[in-house]
Tab-separated table of C-alpha atoms in Angstrom:
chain	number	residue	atom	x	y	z
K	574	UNK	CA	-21.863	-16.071	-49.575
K	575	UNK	CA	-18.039	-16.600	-48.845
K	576	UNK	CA	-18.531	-12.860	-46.829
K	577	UNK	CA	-21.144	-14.186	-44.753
K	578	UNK	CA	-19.453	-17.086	-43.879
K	579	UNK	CA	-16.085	-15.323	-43.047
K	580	UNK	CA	-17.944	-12.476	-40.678
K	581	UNK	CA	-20.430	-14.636	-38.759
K	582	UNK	CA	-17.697	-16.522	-36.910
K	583	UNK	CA	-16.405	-13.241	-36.209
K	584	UNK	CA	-19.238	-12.012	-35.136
K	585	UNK	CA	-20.052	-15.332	-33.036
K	586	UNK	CA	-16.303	-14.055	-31.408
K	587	UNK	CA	-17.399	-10.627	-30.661
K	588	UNK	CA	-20.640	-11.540	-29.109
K	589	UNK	CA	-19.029	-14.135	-26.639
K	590	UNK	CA	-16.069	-11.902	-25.932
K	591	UNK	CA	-18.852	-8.968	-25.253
K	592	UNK	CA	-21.050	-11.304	-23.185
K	593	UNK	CA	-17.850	-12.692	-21.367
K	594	UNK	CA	-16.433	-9.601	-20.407
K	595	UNK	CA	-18.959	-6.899	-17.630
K	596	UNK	CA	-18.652	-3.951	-18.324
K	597	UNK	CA	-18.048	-0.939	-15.908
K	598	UNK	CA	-18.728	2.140	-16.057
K	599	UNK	CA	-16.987	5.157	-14.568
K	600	UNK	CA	-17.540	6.121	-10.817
K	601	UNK	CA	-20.704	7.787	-9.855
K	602	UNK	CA	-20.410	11.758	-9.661
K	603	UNK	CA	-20.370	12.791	-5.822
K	604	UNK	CA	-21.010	16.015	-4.601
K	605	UNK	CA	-18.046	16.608	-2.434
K	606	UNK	CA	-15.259	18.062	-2.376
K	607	UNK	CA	-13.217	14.803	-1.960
K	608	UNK	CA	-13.623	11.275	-1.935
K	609	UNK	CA	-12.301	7.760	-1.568
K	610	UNK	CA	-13.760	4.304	-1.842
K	611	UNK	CA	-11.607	1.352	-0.408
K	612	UNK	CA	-11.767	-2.110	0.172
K	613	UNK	CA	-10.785	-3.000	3.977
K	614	UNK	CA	-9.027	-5.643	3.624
K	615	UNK	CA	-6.895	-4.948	0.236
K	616	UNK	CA	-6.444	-1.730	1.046
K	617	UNK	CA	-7.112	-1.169	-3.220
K	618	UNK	CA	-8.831	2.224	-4.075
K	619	UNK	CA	-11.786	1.219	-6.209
K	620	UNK	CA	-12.856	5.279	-6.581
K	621	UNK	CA	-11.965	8.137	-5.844
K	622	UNK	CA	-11.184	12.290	-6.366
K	623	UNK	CA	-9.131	14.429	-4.835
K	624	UNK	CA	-8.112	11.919	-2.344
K	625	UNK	CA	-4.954	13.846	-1.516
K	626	UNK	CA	-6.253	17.282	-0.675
K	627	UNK	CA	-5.892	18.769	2.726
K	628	UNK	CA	-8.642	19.299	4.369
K	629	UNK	CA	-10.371	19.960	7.763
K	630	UNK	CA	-11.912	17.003	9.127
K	631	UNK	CA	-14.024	17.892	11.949
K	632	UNK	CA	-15.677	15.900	14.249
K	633	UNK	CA	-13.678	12.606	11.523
K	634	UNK	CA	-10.973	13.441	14.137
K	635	UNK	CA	-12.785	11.525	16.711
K	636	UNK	CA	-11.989	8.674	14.998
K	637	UNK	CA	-8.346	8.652	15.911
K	638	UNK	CA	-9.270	9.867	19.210
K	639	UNK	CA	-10.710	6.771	19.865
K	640	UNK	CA	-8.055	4.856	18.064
K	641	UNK	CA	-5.467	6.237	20.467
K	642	UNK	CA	-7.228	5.079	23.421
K	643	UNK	CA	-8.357	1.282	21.530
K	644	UNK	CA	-4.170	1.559	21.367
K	645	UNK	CA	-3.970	2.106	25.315
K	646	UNK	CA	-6.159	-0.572	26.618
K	647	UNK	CA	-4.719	-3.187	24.304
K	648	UNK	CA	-1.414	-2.208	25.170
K	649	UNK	CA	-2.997	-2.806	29.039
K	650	UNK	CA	-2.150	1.103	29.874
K	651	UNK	CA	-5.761	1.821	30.491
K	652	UNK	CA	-8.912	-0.280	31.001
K	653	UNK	CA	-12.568	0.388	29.844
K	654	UNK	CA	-13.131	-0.309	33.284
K	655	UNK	CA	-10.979	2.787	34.544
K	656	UNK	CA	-12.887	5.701	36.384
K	657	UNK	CA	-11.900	8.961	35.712
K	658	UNK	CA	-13.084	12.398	37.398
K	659	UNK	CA	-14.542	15.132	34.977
K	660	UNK	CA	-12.119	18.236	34.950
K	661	UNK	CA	-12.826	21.951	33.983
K	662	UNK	CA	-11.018	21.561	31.019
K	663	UNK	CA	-13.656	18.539	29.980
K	664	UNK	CA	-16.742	20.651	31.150
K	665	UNK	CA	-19.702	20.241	29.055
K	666	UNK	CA	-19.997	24.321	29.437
K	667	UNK	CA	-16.716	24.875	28.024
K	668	UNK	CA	-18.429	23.428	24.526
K	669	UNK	CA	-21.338	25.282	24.304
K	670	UNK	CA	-23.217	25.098	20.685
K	671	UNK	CA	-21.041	22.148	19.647
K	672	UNK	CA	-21.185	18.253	20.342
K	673	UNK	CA	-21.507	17.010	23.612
K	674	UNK	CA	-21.815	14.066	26.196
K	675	UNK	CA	-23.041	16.262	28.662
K	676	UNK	CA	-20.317	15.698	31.307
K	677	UNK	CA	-20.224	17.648	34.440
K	678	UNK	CA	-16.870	19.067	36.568
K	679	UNK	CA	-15.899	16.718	39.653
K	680	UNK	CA	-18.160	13.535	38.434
K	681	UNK	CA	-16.859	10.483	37.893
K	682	UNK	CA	-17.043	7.935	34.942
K	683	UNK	CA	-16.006	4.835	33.120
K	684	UNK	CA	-13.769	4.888	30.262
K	685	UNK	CA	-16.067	2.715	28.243
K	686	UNK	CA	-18.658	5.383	28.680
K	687	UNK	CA	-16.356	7.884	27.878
K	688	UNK	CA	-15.575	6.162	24.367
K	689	UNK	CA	-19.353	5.624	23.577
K	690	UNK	CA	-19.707	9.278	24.161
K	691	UNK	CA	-16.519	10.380	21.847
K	692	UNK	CA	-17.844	7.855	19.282
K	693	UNK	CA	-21.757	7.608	19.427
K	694	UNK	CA	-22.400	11.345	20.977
K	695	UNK	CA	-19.726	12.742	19.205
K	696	UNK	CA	-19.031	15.054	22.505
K	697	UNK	CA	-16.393	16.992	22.548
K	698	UNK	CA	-15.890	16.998	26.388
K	699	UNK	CA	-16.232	13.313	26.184
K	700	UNK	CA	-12.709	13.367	23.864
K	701	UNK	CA	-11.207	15.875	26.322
K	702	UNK	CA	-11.954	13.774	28.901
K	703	UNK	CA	-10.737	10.918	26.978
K	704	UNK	CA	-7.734	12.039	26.708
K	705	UNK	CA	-6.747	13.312	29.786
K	706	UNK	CA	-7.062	10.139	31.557
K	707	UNK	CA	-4.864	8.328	28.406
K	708	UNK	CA	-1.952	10.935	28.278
K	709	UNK	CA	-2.697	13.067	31.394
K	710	UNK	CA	-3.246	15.706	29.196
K	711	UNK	CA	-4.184	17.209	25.600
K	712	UNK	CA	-1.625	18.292	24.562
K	713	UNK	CA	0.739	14.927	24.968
K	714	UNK	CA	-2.622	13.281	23.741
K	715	UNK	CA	-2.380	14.966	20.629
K	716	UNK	CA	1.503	14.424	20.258
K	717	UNK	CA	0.420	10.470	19.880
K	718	UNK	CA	-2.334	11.040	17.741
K	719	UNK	CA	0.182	12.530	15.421
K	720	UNK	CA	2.762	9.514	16.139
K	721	UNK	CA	-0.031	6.787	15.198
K	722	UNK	CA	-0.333	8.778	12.137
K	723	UNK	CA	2.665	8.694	10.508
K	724	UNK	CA	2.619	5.040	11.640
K	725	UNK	CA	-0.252	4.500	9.402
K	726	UNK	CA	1.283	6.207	6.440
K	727	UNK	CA	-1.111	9.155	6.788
K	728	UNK	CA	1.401	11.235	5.225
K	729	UNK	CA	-0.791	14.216	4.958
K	730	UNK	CA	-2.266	14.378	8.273
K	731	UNK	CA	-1.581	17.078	11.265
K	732	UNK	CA	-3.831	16.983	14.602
K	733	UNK	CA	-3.565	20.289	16.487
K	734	UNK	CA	-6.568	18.997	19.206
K	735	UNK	CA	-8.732	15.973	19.903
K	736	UNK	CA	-12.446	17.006	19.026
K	737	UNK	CA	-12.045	18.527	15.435
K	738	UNK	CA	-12.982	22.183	16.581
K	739	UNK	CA	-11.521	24.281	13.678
K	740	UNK	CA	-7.868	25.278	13.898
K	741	UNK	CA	-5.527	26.806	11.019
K	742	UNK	CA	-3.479	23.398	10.742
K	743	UNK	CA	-5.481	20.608	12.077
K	744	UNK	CA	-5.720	18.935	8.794
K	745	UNK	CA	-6.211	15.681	6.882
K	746	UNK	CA	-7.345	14.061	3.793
K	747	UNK	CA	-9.536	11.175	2.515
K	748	UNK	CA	-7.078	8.857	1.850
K	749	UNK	CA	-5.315	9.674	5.146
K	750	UNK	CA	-8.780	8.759	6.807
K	751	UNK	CA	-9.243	5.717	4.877
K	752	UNK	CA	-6.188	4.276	5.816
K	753	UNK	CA	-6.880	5.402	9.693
K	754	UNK	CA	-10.383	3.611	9.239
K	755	UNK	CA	-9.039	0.332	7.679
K	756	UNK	CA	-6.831	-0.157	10.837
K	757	UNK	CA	-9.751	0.568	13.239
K	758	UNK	CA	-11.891	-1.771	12.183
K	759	UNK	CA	-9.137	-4.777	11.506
K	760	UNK	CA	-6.878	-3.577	14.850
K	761	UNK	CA	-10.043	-3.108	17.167
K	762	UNK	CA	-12.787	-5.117	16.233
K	763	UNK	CA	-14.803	-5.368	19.499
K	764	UNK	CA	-14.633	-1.393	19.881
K	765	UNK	CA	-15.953	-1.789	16.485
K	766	UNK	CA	-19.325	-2.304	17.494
K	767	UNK	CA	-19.450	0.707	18.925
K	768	UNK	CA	-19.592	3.082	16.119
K	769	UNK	CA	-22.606	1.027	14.610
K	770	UNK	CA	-24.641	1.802	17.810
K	771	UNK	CA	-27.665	3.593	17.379
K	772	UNK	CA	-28.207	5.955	20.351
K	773	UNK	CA	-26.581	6.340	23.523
K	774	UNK	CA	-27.828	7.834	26.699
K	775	UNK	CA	-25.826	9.386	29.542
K	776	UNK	CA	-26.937	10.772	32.781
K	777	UNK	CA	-30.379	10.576	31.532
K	778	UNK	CA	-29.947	12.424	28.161
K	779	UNK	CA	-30.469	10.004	25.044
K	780	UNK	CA	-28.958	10.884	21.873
K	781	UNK	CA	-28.694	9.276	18.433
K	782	UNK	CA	-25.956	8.338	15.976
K	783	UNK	CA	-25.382	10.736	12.512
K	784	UNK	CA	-24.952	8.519	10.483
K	785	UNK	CA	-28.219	7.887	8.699
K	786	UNK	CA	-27.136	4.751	6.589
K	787	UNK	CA	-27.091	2.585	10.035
K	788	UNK	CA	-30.841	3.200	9.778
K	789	UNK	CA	-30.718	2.842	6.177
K	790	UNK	CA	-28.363	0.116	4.484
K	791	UNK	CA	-28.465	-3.455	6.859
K	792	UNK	CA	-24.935	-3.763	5.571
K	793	UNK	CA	-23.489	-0.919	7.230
K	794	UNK	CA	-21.716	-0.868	10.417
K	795	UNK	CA	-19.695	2.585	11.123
K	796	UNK	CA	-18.437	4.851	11.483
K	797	UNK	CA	-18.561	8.429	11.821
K	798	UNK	CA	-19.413	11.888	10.581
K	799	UNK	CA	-18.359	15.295	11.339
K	800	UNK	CA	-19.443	18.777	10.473
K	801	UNK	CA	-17.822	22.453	10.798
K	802	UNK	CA	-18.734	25.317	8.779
K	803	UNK	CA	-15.315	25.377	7.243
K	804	UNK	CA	-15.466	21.538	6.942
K	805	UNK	CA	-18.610	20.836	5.285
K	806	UNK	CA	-20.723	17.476	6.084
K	807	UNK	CA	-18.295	14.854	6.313
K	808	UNK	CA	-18.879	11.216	6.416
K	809	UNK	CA	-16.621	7.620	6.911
K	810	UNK	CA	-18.562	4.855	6.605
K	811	UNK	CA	-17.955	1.263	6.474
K	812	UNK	CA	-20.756	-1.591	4.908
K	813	UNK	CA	-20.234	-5.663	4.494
K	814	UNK	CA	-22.056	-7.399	2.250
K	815	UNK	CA	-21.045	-11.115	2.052
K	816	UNK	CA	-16.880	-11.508	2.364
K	817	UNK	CA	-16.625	-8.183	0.882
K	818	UNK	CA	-15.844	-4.924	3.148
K	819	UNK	CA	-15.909	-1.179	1.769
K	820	UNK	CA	-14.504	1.745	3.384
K	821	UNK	CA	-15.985	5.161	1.679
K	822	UNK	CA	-14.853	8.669	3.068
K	823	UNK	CA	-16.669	11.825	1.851
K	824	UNK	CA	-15.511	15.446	2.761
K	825	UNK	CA	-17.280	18.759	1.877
K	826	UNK	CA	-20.063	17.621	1.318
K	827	UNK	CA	-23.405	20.093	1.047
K	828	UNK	CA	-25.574	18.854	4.187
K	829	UNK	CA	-26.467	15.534	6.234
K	830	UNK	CA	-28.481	14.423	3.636
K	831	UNK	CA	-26.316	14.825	0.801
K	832	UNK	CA	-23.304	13.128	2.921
K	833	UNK	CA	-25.331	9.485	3.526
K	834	UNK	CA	-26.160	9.915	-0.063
K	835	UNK	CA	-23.102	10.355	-1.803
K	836	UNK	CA	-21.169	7.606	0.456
K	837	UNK	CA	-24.308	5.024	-0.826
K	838	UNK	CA	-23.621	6.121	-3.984
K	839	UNK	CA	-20.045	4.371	-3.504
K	840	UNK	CA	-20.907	2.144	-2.156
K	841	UNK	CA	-23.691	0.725	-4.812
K	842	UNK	CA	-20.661	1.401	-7.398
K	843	UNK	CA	-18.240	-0.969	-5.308
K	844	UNK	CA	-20.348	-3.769	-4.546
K	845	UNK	CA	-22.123	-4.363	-7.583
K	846	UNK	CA	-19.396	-4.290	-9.569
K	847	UNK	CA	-15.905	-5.251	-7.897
K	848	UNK	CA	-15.496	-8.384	-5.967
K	849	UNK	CA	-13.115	-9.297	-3.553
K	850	UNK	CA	-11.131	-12.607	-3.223
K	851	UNK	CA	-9.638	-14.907	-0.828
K	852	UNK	CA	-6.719	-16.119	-2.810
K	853	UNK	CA	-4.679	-17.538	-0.073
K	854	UNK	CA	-5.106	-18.238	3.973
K	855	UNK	CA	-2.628	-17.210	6.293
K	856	UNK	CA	-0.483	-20.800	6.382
K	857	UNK	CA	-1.258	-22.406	3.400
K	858	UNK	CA	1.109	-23.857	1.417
K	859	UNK	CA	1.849	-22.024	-1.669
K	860	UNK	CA	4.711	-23.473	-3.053
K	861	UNK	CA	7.174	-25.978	-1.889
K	862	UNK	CA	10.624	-25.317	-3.373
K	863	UNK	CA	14.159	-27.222	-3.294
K	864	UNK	CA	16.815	-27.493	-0.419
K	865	UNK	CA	20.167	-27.816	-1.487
K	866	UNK	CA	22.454	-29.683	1.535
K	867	UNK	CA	19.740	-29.322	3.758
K	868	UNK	CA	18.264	-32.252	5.800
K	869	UNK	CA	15.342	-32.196	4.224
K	870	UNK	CA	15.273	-31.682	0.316
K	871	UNK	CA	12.232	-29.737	0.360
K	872	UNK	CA	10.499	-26.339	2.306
K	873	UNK	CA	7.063	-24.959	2.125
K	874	UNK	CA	6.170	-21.584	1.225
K	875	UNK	CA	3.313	-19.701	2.750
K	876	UNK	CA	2.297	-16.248	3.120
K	877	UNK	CA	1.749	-14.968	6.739
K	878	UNK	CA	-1.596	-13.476	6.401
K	879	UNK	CA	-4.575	-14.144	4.869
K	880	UNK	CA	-4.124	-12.536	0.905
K	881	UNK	CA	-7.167	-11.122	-0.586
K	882	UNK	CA	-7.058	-9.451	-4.353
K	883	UNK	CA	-9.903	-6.562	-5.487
K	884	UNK	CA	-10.452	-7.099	-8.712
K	885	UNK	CA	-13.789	-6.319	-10.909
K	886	UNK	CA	-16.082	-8.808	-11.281
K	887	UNK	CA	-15.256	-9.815	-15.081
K	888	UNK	CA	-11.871	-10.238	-13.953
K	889	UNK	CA	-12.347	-12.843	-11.350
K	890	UNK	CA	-12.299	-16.090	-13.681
K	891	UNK	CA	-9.011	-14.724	-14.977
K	892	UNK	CA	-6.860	-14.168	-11.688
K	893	UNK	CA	-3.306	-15.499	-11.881
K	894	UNK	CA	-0.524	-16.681	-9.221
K	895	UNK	CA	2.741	-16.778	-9.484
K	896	UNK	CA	5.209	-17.712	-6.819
K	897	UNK	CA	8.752	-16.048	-7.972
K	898	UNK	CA	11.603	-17.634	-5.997
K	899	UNK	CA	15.003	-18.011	-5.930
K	900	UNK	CA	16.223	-21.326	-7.895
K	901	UNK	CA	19.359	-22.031	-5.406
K	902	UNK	CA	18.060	-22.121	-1.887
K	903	UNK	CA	20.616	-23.038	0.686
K	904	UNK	CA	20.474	-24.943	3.848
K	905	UNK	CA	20.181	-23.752	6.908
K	906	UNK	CA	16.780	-22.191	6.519
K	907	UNK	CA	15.027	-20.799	9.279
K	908	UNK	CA	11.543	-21.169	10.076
K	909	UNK	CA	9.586	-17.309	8.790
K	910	UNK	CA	12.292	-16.582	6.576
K	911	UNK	CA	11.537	-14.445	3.749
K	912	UNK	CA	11.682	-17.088	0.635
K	913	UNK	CA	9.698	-15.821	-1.975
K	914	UNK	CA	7.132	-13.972	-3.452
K	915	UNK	CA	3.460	-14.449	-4.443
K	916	UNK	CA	2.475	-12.080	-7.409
K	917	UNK	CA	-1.107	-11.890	-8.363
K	918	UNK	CA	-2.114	-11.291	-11.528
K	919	UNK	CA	-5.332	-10.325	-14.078
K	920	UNK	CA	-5.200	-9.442	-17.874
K	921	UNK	CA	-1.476	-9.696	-17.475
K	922	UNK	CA	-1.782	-6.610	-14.971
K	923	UNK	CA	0.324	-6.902	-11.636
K	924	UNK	CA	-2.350	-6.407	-8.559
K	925	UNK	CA	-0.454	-7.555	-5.693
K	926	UNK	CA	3.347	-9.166	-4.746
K	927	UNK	CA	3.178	-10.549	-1.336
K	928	UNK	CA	5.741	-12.793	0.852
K	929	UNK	CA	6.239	-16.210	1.395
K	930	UNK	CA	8.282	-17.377	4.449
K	931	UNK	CA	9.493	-20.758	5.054
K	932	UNK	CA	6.797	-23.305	7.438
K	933	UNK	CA	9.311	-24.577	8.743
K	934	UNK	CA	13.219	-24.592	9.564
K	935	UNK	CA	15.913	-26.362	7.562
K	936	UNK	CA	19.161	-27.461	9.253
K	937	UNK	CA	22.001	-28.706	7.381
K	938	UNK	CA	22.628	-32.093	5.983
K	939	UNK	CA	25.486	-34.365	7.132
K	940	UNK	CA	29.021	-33.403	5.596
K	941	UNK	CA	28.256	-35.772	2.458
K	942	UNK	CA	24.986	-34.651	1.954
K	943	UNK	CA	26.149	-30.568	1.814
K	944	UNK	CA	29.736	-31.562	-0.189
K	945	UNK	CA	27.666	-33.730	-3.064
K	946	UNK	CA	24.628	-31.019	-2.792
K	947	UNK	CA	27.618	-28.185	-3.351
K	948	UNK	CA	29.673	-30.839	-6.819
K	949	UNK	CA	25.551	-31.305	-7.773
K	950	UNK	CA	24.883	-27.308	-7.517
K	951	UNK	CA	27.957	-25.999	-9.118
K	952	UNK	CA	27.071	-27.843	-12.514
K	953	UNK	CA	23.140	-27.070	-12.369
K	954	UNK	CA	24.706	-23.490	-12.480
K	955	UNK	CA	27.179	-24.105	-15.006
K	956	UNK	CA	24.459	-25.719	-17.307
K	957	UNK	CA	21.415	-23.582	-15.892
């Protein structure tokens, strides 16, 4: 009797610390020959296998094609609006058996058009084009295509052209991709749209989008596939479903089908079992710490972005924040200094350390206010 009594509270333990506590399996095998899975707005890798691996990305290259030229017309160099005339080097007939928009030497047309066809059509003259009226030619195209690369940390990228055509070093990986797809979508979010378009039709010829899942999964959006015989089916995609964004990349993959497949497969592993959370907006006051001599005794803290935190679901309920700080902050302060930091934490495990910058400015007290704050200080550091 004294057994039974001893184990059953145990046992009452065990069964609320099992039913407390989801449990998650391991990532789904995917038939590829790499992959990632990443949340858009943490940037946290949920999944993922040979993410580092060079490989040829095809007709993926696009992607920064088009990123390039979102750059440009933000930056007011070019507008969607621009008319350009087709040149031989764009010809359709230069790109025979491969993608194409279809364009013809000597006509004219709209930038806009021209990014619909690089990103819906996949056309390889349409990203010639493209980049001839951005740069003036390839070749300089390319050179910032590589630039906005090592901006983005893709640290194991190398673009030799601006289509995806095969060529000995044009290489990238799935990280890399990830990473160039995360900025696309938060950097250009009315160009967005685009790669979640269906079909597109120029000079009479309708085509449709390869990526199956915009038929198939409401929740996703973009972005684009690719295919070489060296590169295998290749997929990014991108899929929302409530606050929560997912970025999958799969490369090497067997055919269409097995591409669309494989990225759902990540994507039913992400959202059923990770969440991700809005910890902090971009302003909100974190913290607000002590002044010493200032005119006012006190600053807020807040973090300059939105912060967001991937965690998996069980782990939610048990999400810390801690805001570490220097104890002797000295007037003057100015307003977006760098104050603190915000680390976010689950099961004692460190997920995230973020900034907080002063709201606002601090000037310094009167004389008597900064001599007593400096007699006051010197002690608190004595005894502290």
């Amino acid at each position: 009797m004294l057994g039974r009594l001893i184990l059953l509270p145990l046992l009452m333990m065990a069964v609320a610390a099992y039913s407390n506590n989801m449990m998650i399996p391991s990532p789904p095998a995917i038939a590829a020959k790499s992959y990632i899975l990443m949340d858009a707005d943490t940037g946290a890798v949920i999944a993922e296998r040979d993410a580092d691996i060079q490989l040829d990305p095809a007709s993926l290259t696009k992607v920064m094609t088009a990123y390039v030229a979102d750059y440009e017309v933000e930056q007011g160099n070019i507008s969607l609006d621009d008319v350009t005339t087709v040149s031989k080097q764009a010809w359709a007939k230069n790109f025979q058996g491969s993608s194409l928009m279809f364009l013809e030497v000597g006509k004219k047309v709209k930038v806009v058009d021209l990014m619909k066809g690089v990103i819906i059509s996949s056309g390889n003259d349409a990203s010639v084009a493209l980049a001839e009226h951005t740069a003036g030619n390839v070749g300089a195209f390319v050179d910032l295509m590589n630039q906005h690369a090592k901006h983005l940390g893709m640290t194991n990228t190398h673009f030799e052209n601006v289509h995806g055509l095969t060529s000995k070093n044009h290489l990238t990986t799935a990280r890399d991709l990830a990473k160039l797809a995360q900025s696309a979508i938060k950097s250009f979010p009315e160009r967005y749209k685009f790669y979640s378009e269906k079909s597109y039709t120029y000079n009479g010829i309708k085509q449709y989008n390869r990526n199956r899942l915009l038929w198939r999964d409401p929740s996703v959006d973009g972005m684009k596939t690719g295919h070489t015989d060296k590169a295998g089916y290749c997929l990014i995609a991108s899929a929302k479903r409530d606050d929560m964004r997912l970025i999958a990349v799969v490369l090497g993959a067997k055919s269409e089908e097995s591409r669309a497949k494989e990225a759902q497969k990540l994507f039913s592993y992400g959202f059923r079992y990770y969440e991700t959370v809005k910890v902090y907006e971009k302003g909100q006051v974190a913290k607000e710490v002590k002044i010493w001599g200032g005119e006012k005794p006190k600053v807020a803290l807040i973090p300059s972005k939105d912060i967001f935190v991937t965690v998996p679901k069980s782990q939610v309920e048990d999400l810390e924040a801690q805001v570490s700080v220097n104890k002797y902050l000295e007037a003057p302060i100015e307003k977006g200094d760098i104050l603190a930091e915000l680390i976010l934490k689950a099961e004692g495990k460190v997920l995230s350390k973020t900034p907080l910058i002063a709201k606002d400015a601090v000037d310094e007290g009167s004389f008597f206010k900064r001599f007593w704050a400096k007699i006051k200080l010197f002690f608190v550091k004595l005894i502290g």
